[in-house]
């Protein structure tokens, strides 16, 4: 489903607003620790965080871009080593399937995002309607690999039917990101593990083991749906 730019922005804001409302319902106050993802929809969420009567005192960023955005909005940012655990994690996705499995990492922050979601008690995913798909895979699967393993992992993906593109920019951690299209993602739980087990892979953008508690889908009307 394609949306015009104004409609898509309205849908992103609707999803972000619903996430703020959900956090308020769940009493996410100053005693809570909140992880914040990376991307345009998450930026809408950051811009609305002040709407919480008492925002969480501990905010942990999944990337340098998110850290800067939070600080520009007037929030302090806590290192994950100091927070240790997160009560909530809010992030977007590049694709969201009906079973709440996701592809993430289009912005290159997949490793930080996966680390934060792994220590979060509740993951809330916010997307606009264009990100909801019947099956994952139209969006390339990002795979972060150490530089030495780039050719080896790319060859393995090609042997599985994948078409591999190497991103020109490195990740925040100095690693290479491969974007892979064409592999079978119908069994995403197994595929996430299989790819992660390849020597040299840091992680991949399949979020099947850590699916969100809620996927909030913003609509161009300003309303929302919940997966």
PDB file of C-alpha atoms in Angstrom:
ATOM      1  CA  UNK A   1       0.000   0.000   0.000  1.00  0.00           C
ATOM      2  CA  UNK A   2       1.534   3.303  -1.055  1.00  0.00           C
ATOM      3  CA  UNK A   3       0.798   6.616   0.629  1.00  0.00           C
ATOM      4  CA  UNK A   4       1.499  10.164  -0.387  1.00  0.00           C
ATOM      5  CA  UNK A   5       4.103  11.899   1.755  1.00  0.00           C
ATOM      6  CA  UNK A   6       1.597  13.941   3.831  1.00  0.00           C
ATOM      7  CA  UNK A   7      -0.537  10.828   4.412  1.00  0.00           C
ATOM      8  CA  UNK A   8       2.495   8.794   5.453  1.00  0.00           C
ATOM      9  CA  UNK A   9       3.667  11.477   7.872  1.00  0.00           C
ATOM     10  CA  UNK A  10       0.169  11.650   9.367  1.00  0.00           C
ATOM     11  CA  UNK A  11       0.202   7.862   9.777  1.00  0.00           C
ATOM     12  CA  UNK A  12       3.617   7.926  11.457  1.00  0.00           C
ATOM     13  CA  UNK A  13       2.467  10.586  13.889  1.00  0.00           C
ATOM     14  CA  UNK A  14      -0.686   8.578  14.628  1.00  0.00           C
ATOM     15  CA  UNK A  15       1.381   5.500  15.508  1.00  0.00           C
ATOM     16  CA  UNK A  16       3.731   7.561  17.678  1.00  0.00           C
ATOM     17  CA  UNK A  17       0.810   9.211  19.471  1.00  0.00           C
ATOM     18  CA  UNK A  18      -0.749   5.816  20.173  1.00  0.00           C
ATOM     19  CA  UNK A  19       2.549   4.585  21.638  1.00  0.00           C
ATOM     20  CA  UNK A  20       2.668   7.591  23.973  1.00  0.00           C
ATOM     21  CA  UNK A  21      -0.916   6.862  25.023  1.00  0.00           C
ATOM     22  CA  UNK A  22      -0.091   3.200  25.614  1.00  0.00           C
ATOM     23  CA  UNK A  23       2.885   4.093  27.804  1.00  0.00           C
ATOM     24  CA  UNK A  24       0.670   6.445  29.810  1.00  0.00           C
ATOM     25  CA  UNK A  25      -1.888   3.647  30.273  1.00  0.00           C
ATOM     26  CA  UNK A  26       0.878   1.321  31.450  1.00  0.00           C
ATOM     27  CA  UNK A  27       2.078   3.930  33.977  1.00  0.00           C
ATOM     28  CA  UNK A  28       5.488   4.377  32.353  1.00  0.00           C
ATOM     29  CA  UNK A  29       6.673   7.057  34.760  1.00  0.00           C
ATOM     30  CA  UNK A  30      10.015   8.359  35.985  1.00  0.00           C
ATOM     31  CA  UNK A  31      10.850   5.079  37.698  1.00  0.00           C
ATOM     32  CA  UNK A  32      10.830   3.257  34.345  1.00  0.00           C
ATOM     33  CA  UNK A  33      13.642   2.629  31.881  1.00  0.00           C
ATOM     34  CA  UNK A  34      12.737   3.166  28.219  1.00  0.00           C
ATOM     35  CA  UNK A  35      14.737   2.063  25.197  1.00  0.00           C
ATOM     36  CA  UNK A  36      14.302   4.109  22.032  1.00  0.00           C
ATOM     37  CA  UNK A  37      14.899   2.791  18.530  1.00  0.00           C
ATOM     38  CA  UNK A  38      16.042   4.473  15.345  1.00  0.00           C
ATOM     39  CA  UNK A  39      14.171   5.803  12.323  1.00  0.00           C
ATOM     40  CA  UNK A  40      11.671   8.352  11.086  1.00  0.00           C
ATOM     41  CA  UNK A  41       8.651   6.980  12.965  1.00  0.00           C
ATOM     42  CA  UNK A  42      10.692   6.694  16.147  1.00  0.00           C
ATOM     43  CA  UNK A  43      11.735  10.318  15.668  1.00  0.00           C
ATOM     44  CA  UNK A  44       8.043  11.257  15.765  1.00  0.00           C
ATOM     45  CA  UNK A  45       7.798   9.358  19.043  1.00  0.00           C
ATOM     46  CA  UNK A  46      10.807  11.213  20.480  1.00  0.00           C
ATOM     47  CA  UNK A  47       9.255  14.530  19.512  1.00  0.00           C
ATOM     48  CA  UNK A  48       6.128  13.571  21.490  1.00  0.00           C
ATOM     49  CA  UNK A  49       7.824  12.205  24.616  1.00  0.00           C
ATOM     50  CA  UNK A  50       7.257  15.478  26.458  1.00  0.00           C
ATOM     51  CA  UNK A  51       3.514  14.752  26.223  1.00  0.00           C
ATOM     52  CA  UNK A  52       3.931  12.120  28.931  1.00  0.00           C
ATOM     53  CA  UNK A  53       3.083  13.745  32.246  1.00  0.00           C
ATOM     54  CA  UNK A  54       6.214  12.232  33.787  1.00  0.00           C
ATOM     55  CA  UNK A  55       8.507  10.703  31.145  1.00  0.00           C
ATOM     56  CA  UNK A  56      10.797   7.829  32.123  1.00  0.00           C
ATOM     57  CA  UNK A  57      13.924   9.110  33.834  1.00  0.00           C
ATOM     58  CA  UNK A  58      16.108   6.504  32.155  1.00  0.00           C
ATOM     59  CA  UNK A  59      16.268   6.679  28.360  1.00  0.00           C
ATOM     60  CA  UNK A  60      18.601   4.393  26.413  1.00  0.00           C
ATOM     61  CA  UNK A  61      19.331   5.034  22.731  1.00  0.00           C
ATOM     62  CA  UNK A  62      19.828   2.331  20.103  1.00  0.00           C
ATOM     63  CA  UNK A  63      22.135   4.517  17.991  1.00  0.00           C
ATOM     64  CA  UNK A  64      24.116   7.723  17.948  1.00  0.00           C
ATOM     65  CA  UNK A  65      21.420   9.307  15.771  1.00  0.00           C
ATOM     66  CA  UNK A  66      18.789   8.541  18.397  1.00  0.00           C
ATOM     67  CA  UNK A  67      21.018   9.754  21.204  1.00  0.00           C
ATOM     68  CA  UNK A  68      21.443  13.090  19.427  1.00  0.00           C
ATOM     69  CA  UNK A  69      17.708  13.351  18.747  1.00  0.00           C
ATOM     70  CA  UNK A  70      16.861  12.705  22.393  1.00  0.00           C
ATOM     71  CA  UNK A  71      19.406  15.226  23.619  1.00  0.00           C
ATOM     72  CA  UNK A  72      18.181  17.841  21.137  1.00  0.00           C
ATOM     73  CA  UNK A  73      14.681  17.267  22.545  1.00  0.00           C
ATOM     74  CA  UNK A  74      15.992  18.024  26.027  1.00  0.00           C
ATOM     75  CA  UNK A  75      16.329  14.502  27.417  1.00  0.00           C
ATOM     76  CA  UNK A  76      19.292  12.932  29.140  1.00  0.00           C
ATOM     77  CA  UNK A  77      20.493   9.616  27.750  1.00  0.00           C
ATOM     78  CA  UNK A  78      21.687   6.723  29.905  1.00  0.00           C
ATOM     79  CA  UNK A  79      24.207   4.092  28.814  1.00  0.00           C
ATOM     80  CA  UNK A  80      22.800   0.573  28.646  1.00  0.00           C
ATOM     81  CA  UNK A  81      25.542  -0.582  31.018  1.00  0.00           C
ATOM     82  CA  UNK A  82      24.077   1.718  33.658  1.00  0.00           C
ATOM     83  CA  UNK A  83      20.426   0.861  32.946  1.00  0.00           C
ATOM     84  CA  UNK A  84      20.981  -2.923  32.595  1.00  0.00           C
ATOM     85  CA  UNK A  85      17.318  -3.654  31.908  1.00  0.00           C
ATOM     86  CA  UNK A  86      14.493  -1.861  30.117  1.00  0.00           C
ATOM     87  CA  UNK A  87      10.826  -1.821  31.029  1.00  0.00           C
ATOM     88  CA  UNK A  88       9.790  -0.753  27.534  1.00  0.00           C
ATOM     89  CA  UNK A  89      11.360  -0.497  24.097  1.00  0.00           C
ATOM     90  CA  UNK A  90       9.749   1.544  21.302  1.00  0.00           C
ATOM     91  CA  UNK A  91      10.945   1.247  17.719  1.00  0.00           C
ATOM     92  CA  UNK A  92       9.756   1.147  14.127  1.00  0.00           C
ATOM     93  CA  UNK A  93      10.219  -1.491  11.425  1.00  0.00           C
ATOM     94  CA  UNK A  94      10.840  -1.765   7.707  1.00  0.00           C
ATOM     95  CA  UNK A  95       8.338  -4.626   7.389  1.00  0.00           C
ATOM     96  CA  UNK A  96       5.816  -6.090   9.834  1.00  0.00           C
ATOM     97  CA  UNK A  97       4.024  -9.382   9.190  1.00  0.00           C
ATOM     98  CA  UNK A  98       0.640 -10.354  10.690  1.00  0.00           C
ATOM     99  CA  UNK A  99       2.406 -12.692  13.150  1.00  0.00           C
ATOM    100  CA  UNK A 100       4.416  -9.656  14.385  1.00  0.00           C
ATOM    101  CA  UNK A 101       7.710 -10.878  12.953  1.00  0.00           C
ATOM    102  CA  UNK A 102       9.690  -7.925  11.626  1.00  0.00           C
ATOM    103  CA  UNK A 103      12.471  -6.876   9.317  1.00  0.00           C
ATOM    104  CA  UNK A 104      14.434  -4.008  10.815  1.00  0.00           C
ATOM    105  CA  UNK A 105      17.770  -2.338  10.233  1.00  0.00           C
ATOM    106  CA  UNK A 106      17.175  -0.330   7.089  1.00  0.00           C
ATOM    107  CA  UNK A 107      18.753   2.612   8.881  1.00  0.00           C
ATOM    108  CA  UNK A 108      21.797   0.541   9.832  1.00  0.00           C
ATOM    109  CA  UNK A 109      21.143   0.370  13.587  1.00  0.00           C
ATOM    110  CA  UNK A 110      20.061  -3.283  13.726  1.00  0.00           C
ATOM    111  CA  UNK A 111      22.701  -4.398  16.226  1.00  0.00           C
ATOM    112  CA  UNK A 112      21.910  -1.697  18.761  1.00  0.00           C
ATOM    113  CA  UNK A 113      18.198  -2.282  18.241  1.00  0.00           C
ATOM    114  CA  UNK A 114      18.470  -6.017  18.756  1.00  0.00           C
ATOM    115  CA  UNK A 115      20.548  -5.588  21.904  1.00  0.00           C
ATOM    116  CA  UNK A 116      18.002  -3.224  23.441  1.00  0.00           C
ATOM    117  CA  UNK A 117      14.994  -5.352  22.564  1.00  0.00           C
ATOM    118  CA  UNK A 118      16.703  -8.396  24.097  1.00  0.00           C
ATOM    119  CA  UNK A 119      16.783  -6.737  27.532  1.00  0.00           C
ATOM    120  CA  UNK A 120      13.332  -5.146  27.349  1.00  0.00           C
ATOM    121  CA  UNK A 121      10.265  -6.425  29.173  1.00  0.00           C
ATOM    122  CA  UNK A 122       7.878  -5.053  26.529  1.00  0.00           C
ATOM    123  CA  UNK A 123       8.580  -4.101  22.905  1.00  0.00           C
ATOM    124  CA  UNK A 124       6.164  -1.713  21.191  1.00  0.00           C
ATOM    125  CA  UNK A 125       6.596  -1.455  17.424  1.00  0.00           C
ATOM    126  CA  UNK A 126       5.219   1.626  15.644  1.00  0.00           C
ATOM    127  CA  UNK A 127       4.789   1.694  11.864  1.00  0.00           C
ATOM    128  CA  UNK A 128       2.724   3.366   9.198  1.00  0.00           C
ATOM    129  CA  UNK A 129       0.391   1.260   7.066  1.00  0.00           C
ATOM    130  CA  UNK A 130       2.909   0.886   4.221  1.00  0.00           C
ATOM    131  CA  UNK A 131       5.133  -1.286   6.425  1.00  0.00           C
ATOM    132  CA  UNK A 132       2.514  -4.003   7.006  1.00  0.00           C
ATOM    133  CA  UNK A 133       3.014  -6.944   4.633  1.00  0.00           C
ATOM    134  CA  UNK A 134       1.515 -10.399   4.186  1.00  0.00           C
ATOM    135  CA  UNK A 135       4.982 -11.969   4.037  1.00  0.00           C
ATOM    136  CA  UNK A 136       8.440 -10.674   4.824  1.00  0.00           C
ATOM    137  CA  UNK A 137      11.132 -10.220   2.210  1.00  0.00           C
ATOM    138  CA  UNK A 138      10.222  -7.485  -0.245  1.00  0.00           C
ATOM    139  CA  UNK A 139      12.453  -5.239   1.862  1.00  0.00           C
ATOM    140  CA  UNK A 140      16.062  -6.504   1.833  1.00  0.00           C
ATOM    141  CA  UNK A 141      17.226  -8.340   4.943  1.00  0.00           C
ATOM    142  CA  UNK A 142      20.142  -6.445   6.529  1.00  0.00           C
ATOM    143  CA  UNK A 143      22.995  -8.566   7.871  1.00  0.00           C
ATOM    144  CA  UNK A 144      25.815  -6.965   9.844  1.00  0.00           C
ATOM    145  CA  UNK A 145      29.122  -8.801   9.443  1.00  0.00           C
ATOM    146  CA  UNK A 146      32.721  -8.203  10.478  1.00  0.00           C
ATOM    147  CA  UNK A 147      34.730  -7.050   7.437  1.00  0.00           C
ATOM    148  CA  UNK A 148      36.751 -10.275   7.151  1.00  0.00           C
ATOM    149  CA  UNK A 149      33.551 -12.311   6.713  1.00  0.00           C
ATOM    150  CA  UNK A 150      31.943 -10.106   4.051  1.00  0.00           C
ATOM    151  CA  UNK A 151      32.667 -12.335   1.037  1.00  0.00           C
ATOM    152  CA  UNK A 152      32.079 -15.587   2.932  1.00  0.00           C
ATOM    153  CA  UNK A 153      28.665 -14.547   4.248  1.00  0.00           C
ATOM    154  CA  UNK A 154      27.674 -13.012   0.905  1.00  0.00           C
ATOM    155  CA  UNK A 155      28.533 -16.276  -0.862  1.00  0.00           C
ATOM    156  CA  UNK A 156      26.473 -18.239   1.658  1.00  0.00           C
ATOM    157  CA  UNK A 157      23.481 -15.963   1.099  1.00  0.00           C
ATOM    158  CA  UNK A 158      23.834 -16.336  -2.669  1.00  0.00           C
ATOM    159  CA  UNK A 159      23.914 -20.136  -2.296  1.00  0.00           C
ATOM    160  CA  UNK A 160      20.530 -19.804  -0.559  1.00  0.00           C
ATOM    161  CA  UNK A 161      19.104 -17.891  -3.518  1.00  0.00           C
ATOM    162  CA  UNK A 162      19.817 -14.427  -2.195  1.00  0.00           C
ATOM    163  CA  UNK A 163      20.835 -11.349  -4.144  1.00  0.00           C
ATOM    164  CA  UNK A 164      23.385  -9.442  -2.095  1.00  0.00           C
ATOM    165  CA  UNK A 165      24.170  -5.732  -2.075  1.00  0.00           C
ATOM    166  CA  UNK A 166      26.977  -4.348   0.067  1.00  0.00           C
ATOM    167  CA  UNK A 167      26.189  -0.998   1.653  1.00  0.00           C
ATOM    168  CA  UNK A 168      28.838   1.645   1.010  1.00  0.00           C
ATOM    169  CA  UNK A 169      28.740   2.910   4.596  1.00  0.00           C
ATOM    170  CA  UNK A 170      29.857   0.925   7.639  1.00  0.00           C
ATOM    171  CA  UNK A 171      27.777   0.411  10.772  1.00  0.00           C
ATOM    172  CA  UNK A 172      28.415   2.408  13.945  1.00  0.00           C
ATOM    173  CA  UNK A 173      30.580  -0.484  15.093  1.00  0.00           C
ATOM    174  CA  UNK A 174      32.760  -0.448  11.973  1.00  0.00           C
ATOM    175  CA  UNK A 175      31.142  -3.487  10.393  1.00  0.00           C
ATOM    176  CA  UNK A 176      29.833  -4.177   6.900  1.00  0.00           C
ATOM    177  CA  UNK A 177      26.091  -4.382   6.239  1.00  0.00           C
ATOM    178  CA  UNK A 178      24.842  -6.728   3.531  1.00  0.00           C
ATOM    179  CA  UNK A 179      21.325  -6.261   2.152  1.00  0.00           C
ATOM    180  CA  UNK A 180      19.877  -9.555   0.946  1.00  0.00           C
ATOM    181  CA  UNK A 181      16.799 -10.112  -1.197  1.00  0.00           C
ATOM    182  CA  UNK A 182      15.325 -13.335  -2.496  1.00  0.00           C
ATOM    183  CA  UNK A 183      15.856 -15.768   0.379  1.00  0.00           C
ATOM    184  CA  UNK A 184      12.930 -17.708   1.825  1.00  0.00           C
ATOM    185  CA  UNK A 185      11.799 -16.080   5.071  1.00  0.00           C
ATOM    186  CA  UNK A 186       8.677 -18.171   5.633  1.00  0.00           C
ATOM    187  CA  UNK A 187      10.317 -19.853   8.648  1.00  0.00           C
ATOM    188  CA  UNK A 188      11.704 -16.673  10.161  1.00  0.00           C
ATOM    189  CA  UNK A 189      12.510 -18.147  13.567  1.00  0.00           C
ATOM    190  CA  UNK A 190      14.838 -20.732  12.032  1.00  0.00           C
ATOM    191  CA  UNK A 191      16.266 -18.309   9.484  1.00  0.00           C
ATOM    192  CA  UNK A 192      17.132 -15.727  12.137  1.00  0.00           C
ATOM    193  CA  UNK A 193      19.113 -18.366  14.043  1.00  0.00           C
ATOM    194  CA  UNK A 194      20.714 -19.857  10.920  1.00  0.00           C
ATOM    195  CA  UNK A 195      22.004 -16.517   9.672  1.00  0.00           C
ATOM    196  CA  UNK A 196      23.191 -15.430  13.111  1.00  0.00           C
ATOM    197  CA  UNK A 197      25.138 -18.686  13.472  1.00  0.00           C
ATOM    198  CA  UNK A 198      27.271 -18.019  10.385  1.00  0.00           C
ATOM    199  CA  UNK A 199      30.839 -17.191  11.455  1.00  0.00           C
ATOM    200  CA  UNK A 200      31.423 -13.460  11.226  1.00  0.00           C
ATOM    201  CA  UNK A 201      27.776 -12.418  11.443  1.00  0.00           C
ATOM    202  CA  UNK A 202      27.098  -9.914  14.213  1.00  0.00           C
ATOM    203  CA  UNK A 203      23.327 -10.081  13.782  1.00  0.00           C
ATOM    204  CA  UNK A 204      20.636  -9.812  11.138  1.00  0.00           C
ATOM    205  CA  UNK A 205      17.501  -7.723  10.771  1.00  0.00           C
ATOM    206  CA  UNK A 206      14.970 -10.499  11.352  1.00  0.00           C
ATOM    207  CA  UNK A 207      13.146  -9.893  14.621  1.00  0.00           C
ATOM    208  CA  UNK A 208      11.378 -13.206  15.188  1.00  0.00           C
ATOM    209  CA  UNK A 209      12.817 -14.376  18.504  1.00  0.00           C
ATOM    210  CA  UNK A 210      11.995 -10.996  20.054  1.00  0.00           C
ATOM    211  CA  UNK A 211       8.654 -10.026  18.547  1.00  0.00           C
ATOM    212  CA  UNK A 212       6.832  -6.949  19.780  1.00  0.00           C
ATOM    213  CA  UNK A 213       4.091  -7.139  22.363  1.00  0.00           C
ATOM    214  CA  UNK A 214       2.155  -4.692  20.185  1.00  0.00           C
ATOM    215  CA  UNK A 215       2.500  -3.503  16.610  1.00  0.00           C
ATOM    216  CA  UNK A 216       0.751  -0.146  16.366  1.00  0.00           C
ATOM    217  CA  UNK A 217      -0.119   0.658  12.763  1.00  0.00           C
ATOM    218  CA  UNK A 218      -0.739   4.311  11.991  1.00  0.00           C
ATOM    219  CA  UNK A 219      -3.325   5.126   9.330  1.00  0.00           C
ATOM    220  CA  UNK A 220      -3.488   8.168   7.042  1.00  0.00           C
ATOM    221  CA  UNK A 221      -6.828   9.044   8.648  1.00  0.00           C
ATOM    222  CA  UNK A 222      -4.984   9.650  11.913  1.00  0.00           C
ATOM    223  CA  UNK A 223      -6.345   6.473  13.476  1.00  0.00           C
ATOM    224  CA  UNK A 224      -4.525   3.243  14.327  1.00  0.00           C
ATOM    225  CA  UNK A 225      -4.804  -0.511  14.080  1.00  0.00           C
ATOM    226  CA  UNK A 226      -3.164  -3.019  16.415  1.00  0.00           C
ATOM    227  CA  UNK A 227      -1.550  -6.252  15.256  1.00  0.00           C
TER     228      UNK A 227
END
